[in-house]
Amino acid sequence: DTGVSQDPRHKITKRGQNVTFRCDPISEHNRLYWYRQTLGQGPEFLTYFQNEAQLEKSRLLSDRFSAERPKGSFSTLEIQRTEQGDSAMYLCASSLGGGENTIYFGEGSWLTVV
Amino acid sequence: KNEVEQSPQNLTAQEGEFITINCSYSVGISALHWLQQHPGGGIVSLFMLSSGKKKHGRLIATINIQEKHSSLHITASHPRDSAVYICAVRYGNEKLTFGTGTRLTIIP
């Protein structure tokens, strides 16, 4: 399967711990997006990359959150000092360019902070 | 306030019924996406529209740019169509703004 893959699919962590999620986009897709979705809500934009450059960050992305895409391929999203409010599904998506190109989503990484 | 409004929030119908889900947005957009999300999280892109109408199998999506409104129709609905349908718009920059979704349940 050559779709967008995310790892881990589920993560339970204690408050205050750091967690890292990985996203492998579809090969050759230069755009990579991170979204967050809480129960009953639509996804919310966090950040996006074009190749290795992080072009936009949402105000939702506090200084505890950092995202990287060091070689323009896979990306990581790290959350430091997790809080219960960080519990959500973190979705990764990729596309070949922006505009009217189709966006492909991963299965998401569920985070539960206890 | 969410800039993308969907209606209804929940919809239950009998198998075979014609389904319509609506999406309204507040300002001009460059593209509108209809997405399908099944339990467990995975999101599938159904359509991307910038004007007019698109059809794929039993699914039809329309958009009226002047009225800032889009509809997703499902003909001959089936229980496997049960999912959350999400409208998402792109306002010219790269990020998508999502509606809260419509939870569709088709009863056999």
PDB file of C-alpha atoms in Angstrom:
ATOM      1  CA  ASP A   1       0.000   0.000   0.000  1.00  0.00           C
ATOM      2  CA  THR A   2       1.487   3.347  -0.996  1.00  0.00           C
ATOM      3  CA  GLY A   3      -0.954   5.678   0.732  1.00  0.00           C
ATOM      4  CA  VAL A   4      -0.216   8.070   3.558  1.00  0.00           C
ATOM      5  CA  SER A   5       0.884   6.137   6.615  1.00  0.00           C
ATOM      6  CA  GLN A   6       1.014   7.288  10.198  1.00  0.00           C
ATOM      7  CA  ASP A   7       2.672   5.798  13.229  1.00  0.00           C
ATOM      8  CA  PRO A   8       1.731   5.019  15.910  1.00  0.00           C
ATOM      9  CA  ARG A   9      -1.981   4.609  15.317  1.00  0.00           C
ATOM     10  CA  HIS A  10      -2.734   4.863  19.000  1.00  0.00           C
ATOM     11  CA  LYS A  11      -0.762   6.330  21.868  1.00  0.00           C
ATOM     12  CA  ILE A  12      -1.675   6.581  25.533  1.00  0.00           C
ATOM     13  CA  THR A  13       0.634   8.746  27.574  1.00  0.00           C
ATOM     14  CA  LYS A  14       0.768  10.304  30.980  1.00  0.00           C
ATOM     15  CA  ARG A  15       0.382  14.033  31.351  1.00  0.00           C
ATOM     16  CA  GLY A  16       3.720  15.750  31.111  1.00  0.00           C
ATOM     17  CA  GLN A  17       5.340  13.179  28.861  1.00  0.00           C
ATOM     18  CA  ASN A  18       6.558  13.912  25.342  1.00  0.00           C
ATOM     19  CA  VAL A  19       5.123  12.115  22.322  1.00  0.00           C
ATOM     20  CA  THR A  20       6.149  11.993  18.693  1.00  0.00           C
ATOM     21  CA  PHE A  21       4.075  11.026  15.680  1.00  0.00           C
ATOM     22  CA  ARG A  22       5.445  10.144  12.290  1.00  0.00           C
ATOM     23  CA  CYS A  23       3.859  10.595   8.885  1.00  0.00           C
ATOM     24  CA  ASP A  24       5.062   9.067   5.640  1.00  0.00           C
ATOM     25  CA  PRO A  25       3.337  10.814   2.730  1.00  0.00           C
ATOM     26  CA  ILE A  26       2.728   9.406  -0.692  1.00  0.00           C
ATOM     27  CA  SER A  27       6.011   9.254  -2.514  1.00  0.00           C
ATOM     28  CA  GLU A  28       6.809  12.419  -4.496  1.00  0.00           C
ATOM     29  CA  HIS A  29       4.069  14.457  -2.812  1.00  0.00           C
ATOM     30  CA  ASN A  30       5.685  17.774  -1.990  1.00  0.00           C
ATOM     31  CA  ARG A  31       2.898  19.072   0.245  1.00  0.00           C
ATOM     32  CA  LEU A  32       2.376  17.599   3.697  1.00  0.00           C
ATOM     33  CA  TYR A  33      -0.256  18.762   6.176  1.00  0.00           C
ATOM     34  CA  TRP A  34      -0.964  18.107   9.845  1.00  0.00           C
ATOM     35  CA  TYR A  35      -4.472  18.460  11.258  1.00  0.00           C
ATOM     36  CA  ARG A  36      -5.980  17.765  14.659  1.00  0.00           C
ATOM     37  CA  GLN A  37      -9.448  16.377  15.196  1.00  0.00           C
ATOM     38  CA  THR A  38     -11.362  16.061  18.462  1.00  0.00           C
ATOM     39  CA  LEU A  39     -14.470  13.956  18.906  1.00  0.00           C
ATOM     40  CA  GLY A  40     -17.496  15.323  17.095  1.00  0.00           C
ATOM     41  CA  GLN A  41     -15.547  18.064  15.378  1.00  0.00           C
ATOM     42  CA  GLY A  42     -14.040  18.498  11.971  1.00  0.00           C
ATOM     43  CA  PRO A  43     -10.266  18.525  11.617  1.00  0.00           C
ATOM     44  CA  GLU A  44      -8.402  21.744  12.389  1.00  0.00           C
ATOM     45  CA  PHE A  45      -5.304  22.880  10.563  1.00  0.00           C
ATOM     46  CA  LEU A  46      -2.029  22.753  12.456  1.00  0.00           C
ATOM     47  CA  THR A  47       0.755  23.224   9.932  1.00  0.00           C
ATOM     48  CA  TYR A  48       1.932  22.386   6.452  1.00  0.00           C
ATOM     49  CA  PHE A  49       5.150  21.837   4.558  1.00  0.00           C
ATOM     50  CA  GLN A  50       6.210  22.254   1.004  1.00  0.00           C
ATOM     51  CA  ASN A  51       9.140  19.908   0.671  1.00  0.00           C
ATOM     52  CA  GLU A  52      11.221  20.545   3.800  1.00  0.00           C
ATOM     53  CA  ALA A  53      10.002  24.101   4.359  1.00  0.00           C
ATOM     54  CA  GLN A  54       7.323  24.704   6.984  1.00  0.00           C
ATOM     55  CA  LEU A  55       5.224  27.375   5.303  1.00  0.00           C
ATOM     56  CA  GLU A  56       2.408  27.979   7.757  1.00  0.00           C
ATOM     57  CA  LYS A  57       1.633  27.276  11.396  1.00  0.00           C
ATOM     58  CA  SER A  58      -1.715  27.625  13.091  1.00  0.00           C
ATOM     59  CA  ARG A  59      -2.121  29.530  16.323  1.00  0.00           C
ATOM     60  CA  LEU A  60      -3.293  26.168  17.659  1.00  0.00           C
ATOM     61  CA  LEU A  61       0.317  25.038  17.446  1.00  0.00           C
ATOM     62  CA  SER A  62       1.610  26.227  20.806  1.00  0.00           C
ATOM     63  CA  ASP A  63       5.289  26.267  21.649  1.00  0.00           C
ATOM     64  CA  ARG A  64       4.901  22.736  23.017  1.00  0.00           C
ATOM     65  CA  PHE A  65       4.285  21.510  19.475  1.00  0.00           C
ATOM     66  CA  SER A  66       6.967  21.182  16.855  1.00  0.00           C
ATOM     67  CA  ALA A  67       6.844  19.667  13.411  1.00  0.00           C
ATOM     68  CA  GLU A  68       9.662  18.825  11.061  1.00  0.00           C
ATOM     69  CA  ARG A  69      10.154  17.428   7.613  1.00  0.00           C
ATOM     70  CA  PRO A  70      13.923  17.274   7.446  1.00  0.00           C
ATOM     71  CA  LYS A  71      14.438  15.747   4.011  1.00  0.00           C
ATOM     72  CA  GLY A  72      11.163  16.678   2.405  1.00  0.00           C
ATOM     73  CA  SER A  73       9.833  13.162   2.757  1.00  0.00           C
ATOM     74  CA  PHE A  74       8.512  11.912   6.113  1.00  0.00           C
ATOM     75  CA  SER A  75       7.429  14.321   8.832  1.00  0.00           C
ATOM     76  CA  THR A  76       7.309  14.199  12.610  1.00  0.00           C
ATOM     77  CA  LEU A  77       5.013  16.014  14.990  1.00  0.00           C
ATOM     78  CA  GLU A  78       6.257  16.234  18.558  1.00  0.00           C
ATOM     79  CA  ILE A  79       4.224  17.331  21.548  1.00  0.00           C
ATOM     80  CA  GLN A  80       6.199  18.199  24.667  1.00  0.00           C
ATOM     81  CA  ARG A  81       4.815  18.192  28.196  1.00  0.00           C
ATOM     82  CA  THR A  82       1.503  16.766  27.065  1.00  0.00           C
ATOM     83  CA  GLU A  83      -1.724  18.025  28.605  1.00  0.00           C
ATOM     84  CA  GLN A  84      -5.120  16.354  28.741  1.00  0.00           C
ATOM     85  CA  GLY A  85      -6.388  18.885  26.232  1.00  0.00           C
ATOM     86  CA  ASP A  86      -3.958  17.468  23.684  1.00  0.00           C
ATOM     87  CA  SER A  87      -6.028  14.290  23.505  1.00  0.00           C
ATOM     88  CA  ALA A  88      -7.198  14.105  19.905  1.00  0.00           C
ATOM     89  CA  MET A  89      -6.557  12.428  16.608  1.00  0.00           C
ATOM     90  CA  TYR A  90      -3.643  13.847  14.674  1.00  0.00           C
ATOM     91  CA  LEU A  91      -4.168  13.539  10.950  1.00  0.00           C
ATOM     92  CA  CYS A  92      -1.532  13.774   8.271  1.00  0.00           C
ATOM     93  CA  ALA A  93      -2.296  14.449   4.629  1.00  0.00           C
ATOM     94  CA  SER A  94      -0.267  14.939   1.485  1.00  0.00           C
ATOM     95  CA  SER A  95      -0.747  16.241  -2.020  1.00  0.00           C
ATOM     96  CA  LEU A  96       1.224  16.813  -5.168  1.00  0.00           C
ATOM     97  CA  GLY A  97       1.203  20.574  -5.141  1.00  0.00           C
ATOM     98  CA  GLY A  98      -1.606  22.720  -3.826  1.00  0.00           C
ATOM     99  CA  GLY A  99      -4.545  24.364  -5.505  1.00  0.00           C
ATOM    100  CA  GLU A 100      -6.912  21.856  -7.023  1.00  0.00           C
ATOM    101  CA  ASN A 101      -4.821  18.756  -6.424  1.00  0.00           C
ATOM    102  CA  THR A 102      -6.414  15.898  -4.506  1.00  0.00           C
ATOM    103  CA  ILE A 103      -5.389  15.612  -0.881  1.00  0.00           C
ATOM    104  CA  TYR A 104      -4.776  12.144   0.535  1.00  0.00           C
ATOM    105  CA  PHE A 105      -5.227  11.514   4.243  1.00  0.00           C
ATOM    106  CA  GLY A 106      -3.610   9.026   6.572  1.00  0.00           C
ATOM    107  CA  GLU A 107      -5.555   6.926   9.064  1.00  0.00           C
ATOM    108  CA  GLY A 108      -4.650   9.257  11.899  1.00  0.00           C
ATOM    109  CA  SER A 109      -2.812   8.860  15.184  1.00  0.00           C
ATOM    110  CA  TRP A 110      -5.018   8.797  18.254  1.00  0.00           C
ATOM    111  CA  LEU A 111      -3.517  10.402  21.343  1.00  0.00           C
ATOM    112  CA  THR A 112      -4.945   9.919  24.815  1.00  0.00           C
ATOM    113  CA  VAL A 113      -3.330  11.852  27.643  1.00  0.00           C
ATOM    114  CA  VAL A 114      -4.181  10.485  31.080  1.00  0.00           C
TER     115      VAL A 114
ATOM    116  CA  LYS B   1     -17.322  30.636  14.604  1.00  0.00           C
ATOM    117  CA  ASN B   2     -16.716  27.969  11.988  1.00  0.00           C
ATOM    118  CA  GLU B   3     -16.546  29.451   8.536  1.00  0.00           C
ATOM    119  CA  VAL B   4     -17.950  26.270   7.008  1.00  0.00           C
ATOM    120  CA  GLU B   5     -21.441  25.195   7.965  1.00  0.00           C
ATOM    121  CA  GLN B   6     -22.907  21.797   7.210  1.00  0.00           C
ATOM    122  CA  SER B   7     -26.442  20.561   7.494  1.00  0.00           C
ATOM    123  CA  PRO B   8     -27.860  18.403   8.758  1.00  0.00           C
ATOM    124  CA  GLN B   9     -25.512  17.371  11.548  1.00  0.00           C
ATOM    125  CA  ASN B  10     -27.088  13.940  11.709  1.00  0.00           C
ATOM    126  CA  LEU B  11     -29.140  12.118   9.103  1.00  0.00           C
ATOM    127  CA  THR B  12     -30.802   8.722   9.341  1.00  0.00           C
ATOM    128  CA  ALA B  13     -32.490   7.274   6.275  1.00  0.00           C
ATOM    129  CA  GLN B  14     -33.774   4.003   4.921  1.00  0.00           C
ATOM    130  CA  GLU B  15     -31.799   2.065   2.383  1.00  0.00           C
ATOM    131  CA  GLY B  16     -32.581   3.264  -1.115  1.00  0.00           C
ATOM    132  CA  GLU B  17     -33.429   6.838  -0.184  1.00  0.00           C
ATOM    133  CA  PHE B  18     -31.938   9.844  -1.959  1.00  0.00           C
ATOM    134  CA  ILE B  19     -29.595  11.700   0.393  1.00  0.00           C
ATOM    135  CA  THR B  20     -28.608  15.363   0.329  1.00  0.00           C
ATOM    136  CA  ILE B  21     -25.987  16.968   2.543  1.00  0.00           C
ATOM    137  CA  ASN B  22     -25.432  20.706   2.370  1.00  0.00           C
ATOM    138  CA  CYS B  23     -22.410  22.917   2.902  1.00  0.00           C
ATOM    139  CA  SER B  24     -22.250  26.707   3.081  1.00  0.00           C
ATOM    140  CA  TYR B  25     -19.193  28.885   3.385  1.00  0.00           C
ATOM    141  CA  SER B  26     -18.661  32.538   4.105  1.00  0.00           C
ATOM    142  CA  VAL B  27     -16.311  34.001   1.497  1.00  0.00           C
ATOM    143  CA  GLY B  28     -14.910  33.169  -1.905  1.00  0.00           C
ATOM    144  CA  ILE B  29     -12.956  29.947  -2.147  1.00  0.00           C
ATOM    145  CA  SER B  30     -10.482  28.398  -4.535  1.00  0.00           C
ATOM    146  CA  ALA B  31     -11.718  24.824  -4.029  1.00  0.00           C
ATOM    147  CA  LEU B  32     -14.192  22.745  -2.045  1.00  0.00           C
ATOM    148  CA  HIS B  33     -13.658  19.146  -1.008  1.00  0.00           C
ATOM    149  CA  TRP B  34     -16.143  16.510   0.057  1.00  0.00           C
ATOM    150  CA  LEU B  35     -14.598  13.893   2.310  1.00  0.00           C
ATOM    151  CA  GLN B  36     -15.822  10.670   3.838  1.00  0.00           C
ATOM    152  CA  GLN B  37     -14.704   9.521   7.275  1.00  0.00           C
ATOM    153  CA  HIS B  38     -15.418   6.068   8.637  1.00  0.00           C
ATOM    154  CA  PRO B  39     -15.229   5.057  12.303  1.00  0.00           C
ATOM    155  CA  GLY B  40     -11.591   4.714  13.280  1.00  0.00           C
ATOM    156  CA  GLY B  41     -10.552   7.901  11.589  1.00  0.00           C
ATOM    157  CA  GLY B  42      -9.549   7.266   7.980  1.00  0.00           C
ATOM    158  CA  ILE B  43     -10.584  10.057   5.618  1.00  0.00           C
ATOM    159  CA  VAL B  44     -11.165   9.526   1.920  1.00  0.00           C
ATOM    160  CA  SER B  45     -11.432  12.358  -0.563  1.00  0.00           C
ATOM    161  CA  LEU B  46     -14.627  11.983  -2.603  1.00  0.00           C
ATOM    162  CA  PHE B  47     -14.652  15.126  -4.718  1.00  0.00           C
ATOM    163  CA  MET B  48     -12.775  18.337  -5.272  1.00  0.00           C
ATOM    164  CA  LEU B  49     -14.847  21.096  -6.874  1.00  0.00           C
ATOM    165  CA  SER B  50     -14.186  24.613  -7.982  1.00  0.00           C
ATOM    166  CA  SER B  51     -17.291  24.964 -10.121  1.00  0.00           C
ATOM    167  CA  GLY B  52     -20.239  23.044 -11.543  1.00  0.00           C
ATOM    168  CA  LYS B  53     -20.961  19.425 -10.840  1.00  0.00           C
ATOM    169  CA  LYS B  54     -19.142  16.133 -10.552  1.00  0.00           C
ATOM    170  CA  LYS B  55     -20.450  12.568 -10.487  1.00  0.00           C
ATOM    171  CA  HIS B  56     -18.838   9.352  -9.366  1.00  0.00           C
ATOM    172  CA  GLY B  57     -20.987   6.275  -9.230  1.00  0.00           C
ATOM    173  CA  ARG B  58     -23.937   6.996  -6.936  1.00  0.00           C
ATOM    174  CA  LEU B  59     -22.375  10.186  -5.613  1.00  0.00           C
ATOM    175  CA  ILE B  60     -22.990  13.627  -7.087  1.00  0.00           C
ATOM    176  CA  ALA B  61     -21.473  16.890  -5.862  1.00  0.00           C
ATOM    177  CA  THR B  62     -22.550  20.344  -6.966  1.00  0.00           C
ATOM    178  CA  ILE B  63     -21.325  23.802  -6.137  1.00  0.00           C
ATOM    179  CA  ASN B  64     -22.880  27.242  -6.631  1.00  0.00           C
ATOM    180  CA  ILE B  65     -20.107  29.795  -6.395  1.00  0.00           C
ATOM    181  CA  GLN B  66     -22.438  32.809  -6.321  1.00  0.00           C
ATOM    182  CA  GLU B  67     -24.486  31.396  -3.456  1.00  0.00           C
ATOM    183  CA  LYS B  68     -21.411  29.969  -1.679  1.00  0.00           C
ATOM    184  CA  HIS B  69     -23.122  26.629  -1.329  1.00  0.00           C
ATOM    185  CA  SER B  70     -22.390  23.028  -2.193  1.00  0.00           C
ATOM    186  CA  SER B  71     -24.398  19.840  -1.953  1.00  0.00           C
ATOM    187  CA  LEU B  72     -23.447  16.187  -1.850  1.00  0.00           C
ATOM    188  CA  HIS B  73     -26.072  13.762  -3.083  1.00  0.00           C
ATOM    189  CA  ILE B  74     -26.189  10.003  -2.720  1.00  0.00           C
ATOM    190  CA  THR B  75     -28.594   8.091  -4.916  1.00  0.00           C
ATOM    191  CA  ALA B  76     -29.939   4.650  -3.970  1.00  0.00           C
ATOM    192  CA  SER B  77     -28.313   4.858  -0.539  1.00  0.00           C
ATOM    193  CA  HIS B  78     -26.880   1.714   1.010  1.00  0.00           C
ATOM    194  CA  PRO B  79     -25.856   0.831   4.577  1.00  0.00           C
ATOM    195  CA  ARG B  80     -22.197   0.889   3.496  1.00  0.00           C
ATOM    196  CA  ASP B  81     -22.659   4.618   2.814  1.00  0.00           C
ATOM    197  CA  SER B  82     -22.975   5.122   6.572  1.00  0.00           C
ATOM    198  CA  ALA B  83     -20.140   7.428   7.573  1.00  0.00           C
ATOM    199  CA  VAL B  84     -19.376  11.025   8.448  1.00  0.00           C
ATOM    200  CA  TYR B  85     -19.298  13.310   5.426  1.00  0.00           C
ATOM    201  CA  ILE B  86     -17.163  16.402   5.760  1.00  0.00           C
ATOM    202  CA  CYS B  87     -17.065  19.510   3.630  1.00  0.00           C
ATOM    203  CA  ALA B  88     -13.741  21.350   3.518  1.00  0.00           C
ATOM    204  CA  VAL B  89     -12.840  24.544   1.702  1.00  0.00           C
ATOM    205  CA  ARG B  90      -9.652  26.196   0.617  1.00  0.00           C
ATOM    206  CA  TYR B  91      -9.695  29.988   0.828  1.00  0.00           C
ATOM    207  CA  GLY B  92      -6.862  30.588  -1.595  1.00  0.00           C
ATOM    208  CA  ASN B  93      -4.025  29.674   0.728  1.00  0.00           C
ATOM    209  CA  GLU B  94      -3.009  26.107   1.236  1.00  0.00           C
ATOM    210  CA  LYS B  95      -4.826  24.977   4.335  1.00  0.00           C
ATOM    211  CA  LEU B  96      -8.293  23.472   4.401  1.00  0.00           C
ATOM    212  CA  THR B  97     -11.037  24.712   6.690  1.00  0.00           C
ATOM    213  CA  PHE B  98     -13.377  21.895   7.622  1.00  0.00           C
ATOM    214  CA  GLY B  99     -17.036  21.722   8.538  1.00  0.00           C
ATOM    215  CA  THR B 100     -18.037  19.698  11.571  1.00  0.00           C
ATOM    216  CA  GLY B 101     -19.381  16.881   9.427  1.00  0.00           C
ATOM    217  CA  THR B 102     -22.691  15.166   8.805  1.00  0.00           C
ATOM    218  CA  ARG B 103     -23.156  11.765  10.379  1.00  0.00           C
ATOM    219  CA  LEU B 104     -25.123   9.607   7.948  1.00  0.00           C
ATOM    220  CA  THR B 105     -26.732   6.345   8.993  1.00  0.00           C
ATOM    221  CA  ILE B 106     -28.488   4.197   6.407  1.00  0.00           C
ATOM    222  CA  ILE B 107     -30.812   1.594   7.858  1.00  0.00           C
ATOM    223  CA  PRO B 108     -31.325  -1.645   5.919  1.00  0.00           C
TER     224      PRO B 108
END
